[in-house]
Amino acid sequence: MLTPTLTREQVAKILQCSHAELGQLLRAKRCPLPVRVEGAARWFEDEVTAAAPGVTAALERVRHRRTSRGSS
């Protein structure tokens, strides 16, 4: 049986985003969702690495929206 091993810090590093951006991606369900293991949120490594290319596009949209709002 596979066990989820990645922490939030590790997921943010793999997806090359900040914790705030990771939170936005999670709320929008644009990245793999964590599971609870003994009260701690953990991710499956294979899901995160497989989703990384698609998450990059969603992350660019989040960043673009943030910069376009700030320039208005």
Coordinates of N, CA and C in Angstrom, one line a residue:
M1 N 0.8 -1.2 0.0 CA 0.0 0.0 0.0 C 0.9 1.2 0.0
L2 N 0.5 2.2 -0.8 CA 1.3 3.5 -0.9 C 0.9 4.3 0.3
T3 N 1.9 5.0 0.8 CA 1.6 6.0 1.9 C 2.0 7.4 1.4
P4 N 1.2 8.4 1.8 CA 1.6 9.7 1.4 C 2.7 10.2 2.2
T5 N 3.7 10.8 1.6 CA 5.0 11.2 2.3 C 5.3 12.6 2.3
L6 N 4.8 13.4 1.3 CA 5.2 14.8 1.1 C 4.5 15.7 2.0
T7 N 5.2 16.7 2.6 CA 4.7 17.7 3.4 C 4.3 18.9 2.5
R8 N 3.6 19.9 3.1 CA 3.2 21.1 2.3 C 4.5 21.8 1.8
E9 N 5.5 21.9 2.6 CA 6.8 22.5 2.2 C 7.4 21.9 1.0
Q10 N 7.4 20.5 1.0 CA 7.9 19.8 -0.1 C 7.1 20.0 -1.4
V11 N 5.8 20.0 -1.3 CA 4.9 20.2 -2.4 C 5.1 21.6 -3.0
A12 N 5.2 22.6 -2.2 CA 5.4 23.9 -2.7 C 6.7 24.0 -3.4
K13 N 7.7 23.3 -3.0 CA 9.0 23.3 -3.6 C 9.0 22.6 -5.0
I14 N 8.3 21.5 -5.0 CA 8.2 20.7 -6.3 C 7.4 21.5 -7.3
L15 N 6.3 22.2 -6.9 CA 5.5 23.0 -7.8 C 6.0 24.4 -8.0
Q16 N 7.1 24.7 -7.3 CA 7.8 26.0 -7.5 C 6.8 27.2 -7.2
C17 N 6.1 27.1 -6.1 CA 5.2 28.2 -5.7 C 5.3 28.5 -4.2
S18 N 4.7 29.6 -3.8 CA 4.7 29.9 -2.4 C 3.6 29.1 -1.7
H19 N 3.6 29.2 -0.3 CA 2.5 28.6 0.4 C 1.2 29.2 0.1
A20 N 1.2 30.5 -0.1 CA -0.1 31.2 -0.4 C -0.6 30.8 -1.7
E21 N 0.3 30.7 -2.7 CA -0.1 30.2 -4.0 C -0.6 28.8 -4.0
L22 N 0.0 28.0 -3.2 CA -0.4 26.6 -3.0 C -1.8 26.5 -2.4
G23 N -2.1 27.4 -1.5 CA -3.4 27.5 -0.9 C -4.5 27.9 -1.9
Q24 N -4.2 28.8 -2.8 CA -5.1 29.2 -3.9 C -5.3 28.0 -4.8
L25 N -4.3 27.3 -5.2 CA -4.4 26.2 -6.1 C -5.3 25.1 -5.4
L26 N -5.1 24.9 -4.1 CA -5.9 23.9 -3.4 C -7.4 24.3 -3.3
R27 N -7.6 25.5 -3.1 CA -9.0 26.0 -3.0 C -9.7 25.8 -4.4
A28 N -9.0 26.1 -5.4 CA -9.5 25.9 -6.8 C -9.5 24.5 -7.3
K29 N -8.9 23.6 -6.5 CA -8.7 22.2 -6.8 C -8.0 22.0 -8.2
R30 N -6.9 22.8 -8.3 CA -6.0 22.8 -9.5 C -4.8 22.0 -9.3
C31 N -4.6 21.4 -8.1 CA -3.5 20.6 -7.8 C -4.0 19.4 -6.9
P32 N -3.1 18.4 -6.8 CA -3.6 17.2 -6.0 C -3.9 17.6 -4.6
L33 N -5.0 17.1 -4.0 CA -5.4 17.4 -2.7 C -4.7 16.5 -1.7
P34 N -4.5 17.0 -0.5 CA -3.8 16.1 0.5 C -4.8 15.2 1.2
V35 N -4.2 14.2 1.9 CA -4.9 13.3 2.7 C -4.4 13.5 4.1
R36 N -5.2 13.2 5.1 CA -4.8 13.3 6.5 C -4.3 12.0 7.0
V37 N -3.1 12.1 7.6 CA -2.4 11.0 8.2 C -2.1 11.4 9.6
E38 N -2.8 10.8 10.6 CA -2.6 11.1 12.0 C -2.7 12.6 12.2
G39 N -3.6 13.3 11.5 CA -3.9 14.7 11.7 C -3.0 15.6 10.9
A40 N -2.0 15.1 10.2 CA -1.2 15.9 9.3 C -1.5 15.7 7.9
A41 N -1.5 16.8 7.1 CA -1.8 16.8 5.7 C -0.6 16.3 4.9
R42 N -0.8 15.3 4.1 CA 0.3 14.7 3.4 C -0.1 14.4 1.9
W43 N 0.8 14.5 1.0 CA 0.5 14.3 -0.4 C 1.3 13.0 -0.9
F44 N 0.7 12.4 -1.9 CA 1.4 11.3 -2.6 C 2.4 11.9 -3.6
E45 N 3.6 11.4 -3.6 CA 4.6 11.9 -4.4 C 4.3 11.7 -5.9
D46 N 3.8 10.6 -6.3 CA 3.6 10.3 -7.7 C 2.5 11.2 -8.2
E47 N 1.5 11.6 -7.4 CA 0.4 12.5 -7.9 C 0.9 13.9 -8.1
V48 N 1.8 14.3 -7.2 CA 2.3 15.7 -7.3 C 3.2 15.8 -8.5
T49 N 4.1 14.9 -8.7 CA 5.1 15.0 -9.8 C 4.3 14.8 -11.2
A50 N 3.3 14.0 -11.2 CA 2.5 13.9 -12.4 C 1.7 15.1 -12.7
A51 N 1.2 15.8 -11.7 CA 0.4 17.0 -11.9 C 1.2 18.3 -12.1
A52 N 2.5 18.3 -11.9 CA 3.3 19.5 -11.9 C 3.2 20.3 -13.2
P53 N 3.3 19.6 -14.4 CA 3.2 20.4 -15.6 C 1.9 21.2 -15.7
G54 N 0.8 20.5 -15.4 CA -0.5 21.2 -15.5 C -0.7 22.3 -14.5
V55 N -0.1 22.0 -13.3 CA -0.2 23.0 -12.2 C 0.5 24.3 -12.6
T56 N 1.6 24.2 -13.4 CA 2.4 25.3 -13.8 C 1.5 26.3 -14.6
A57 N 0.7 25.8 -15.5 CA -0.2 26.7 -16.2 C -1.2 27.4 -15.3
A58 N -1.8 26.6 -14.4 CA -2.7 27.3 -13.5 C -2.1 28.3 -12.6
L59 N -0.8 28.0 -12.2 CA -0.1 28.9 -11.4 C 0.2 30.2 -12.1
E60 N 0.5 30.1 -13.4 CA 0.8 31.3 -14.2 C -0.5 32.2 -14.3
R61 N -1.6 31.6 -14.4 CA -2.9 32.3 -14.4 C -3.1 33.1 -13.1
V62 N -2.8 32.4 -12.0 CA -3.0 33.0 -10.7 C -2.0 34.2 -10.6
R63 N -0.8 34.0 -11.0 CA 0.2 35.1 -10.9 C -0.2 36.3 -11.8
H64 N -0.7 36.0 -13.0 CA -1.1 37.0 -14.0 C -2.2 37.8 -13.4
R65 N -3.2 37.2 -12.8 CA -4.3 37.9 -12.2 C -3.9 38.8 -11.1
R66 N -3.0 38.3 -10.3 CA -2.5 39.1 -9.2 C -1.7 40.3 -9.6
T67 N -0.9 40.2 -10.7 CA -0.2 41.4 -11.2 C -1.1 42.3 -11.9
S68 N -2.1 41.8 -12.6 CA -3.0 42.7 -13.4 C -3.9 43.5 -12.4
R69 N -4.3 42.9 -11.3 CA -5.0 43.6 -10.3 C -4.2 44.7 -9.6
G70 N -3.0 44.4 -9.4 CA -2.1 45.4 -8.7 C -1.8 46.6 -9.6
S71 N -1.8 46.5 -10.9 CA -1.5 47.6 -11.7 C -2.6 48.5 -12.1
S72 N -3.8 48.2 -11.7 CA -5.0 49.0 -12.0 C -5.1 50.2 -11.1

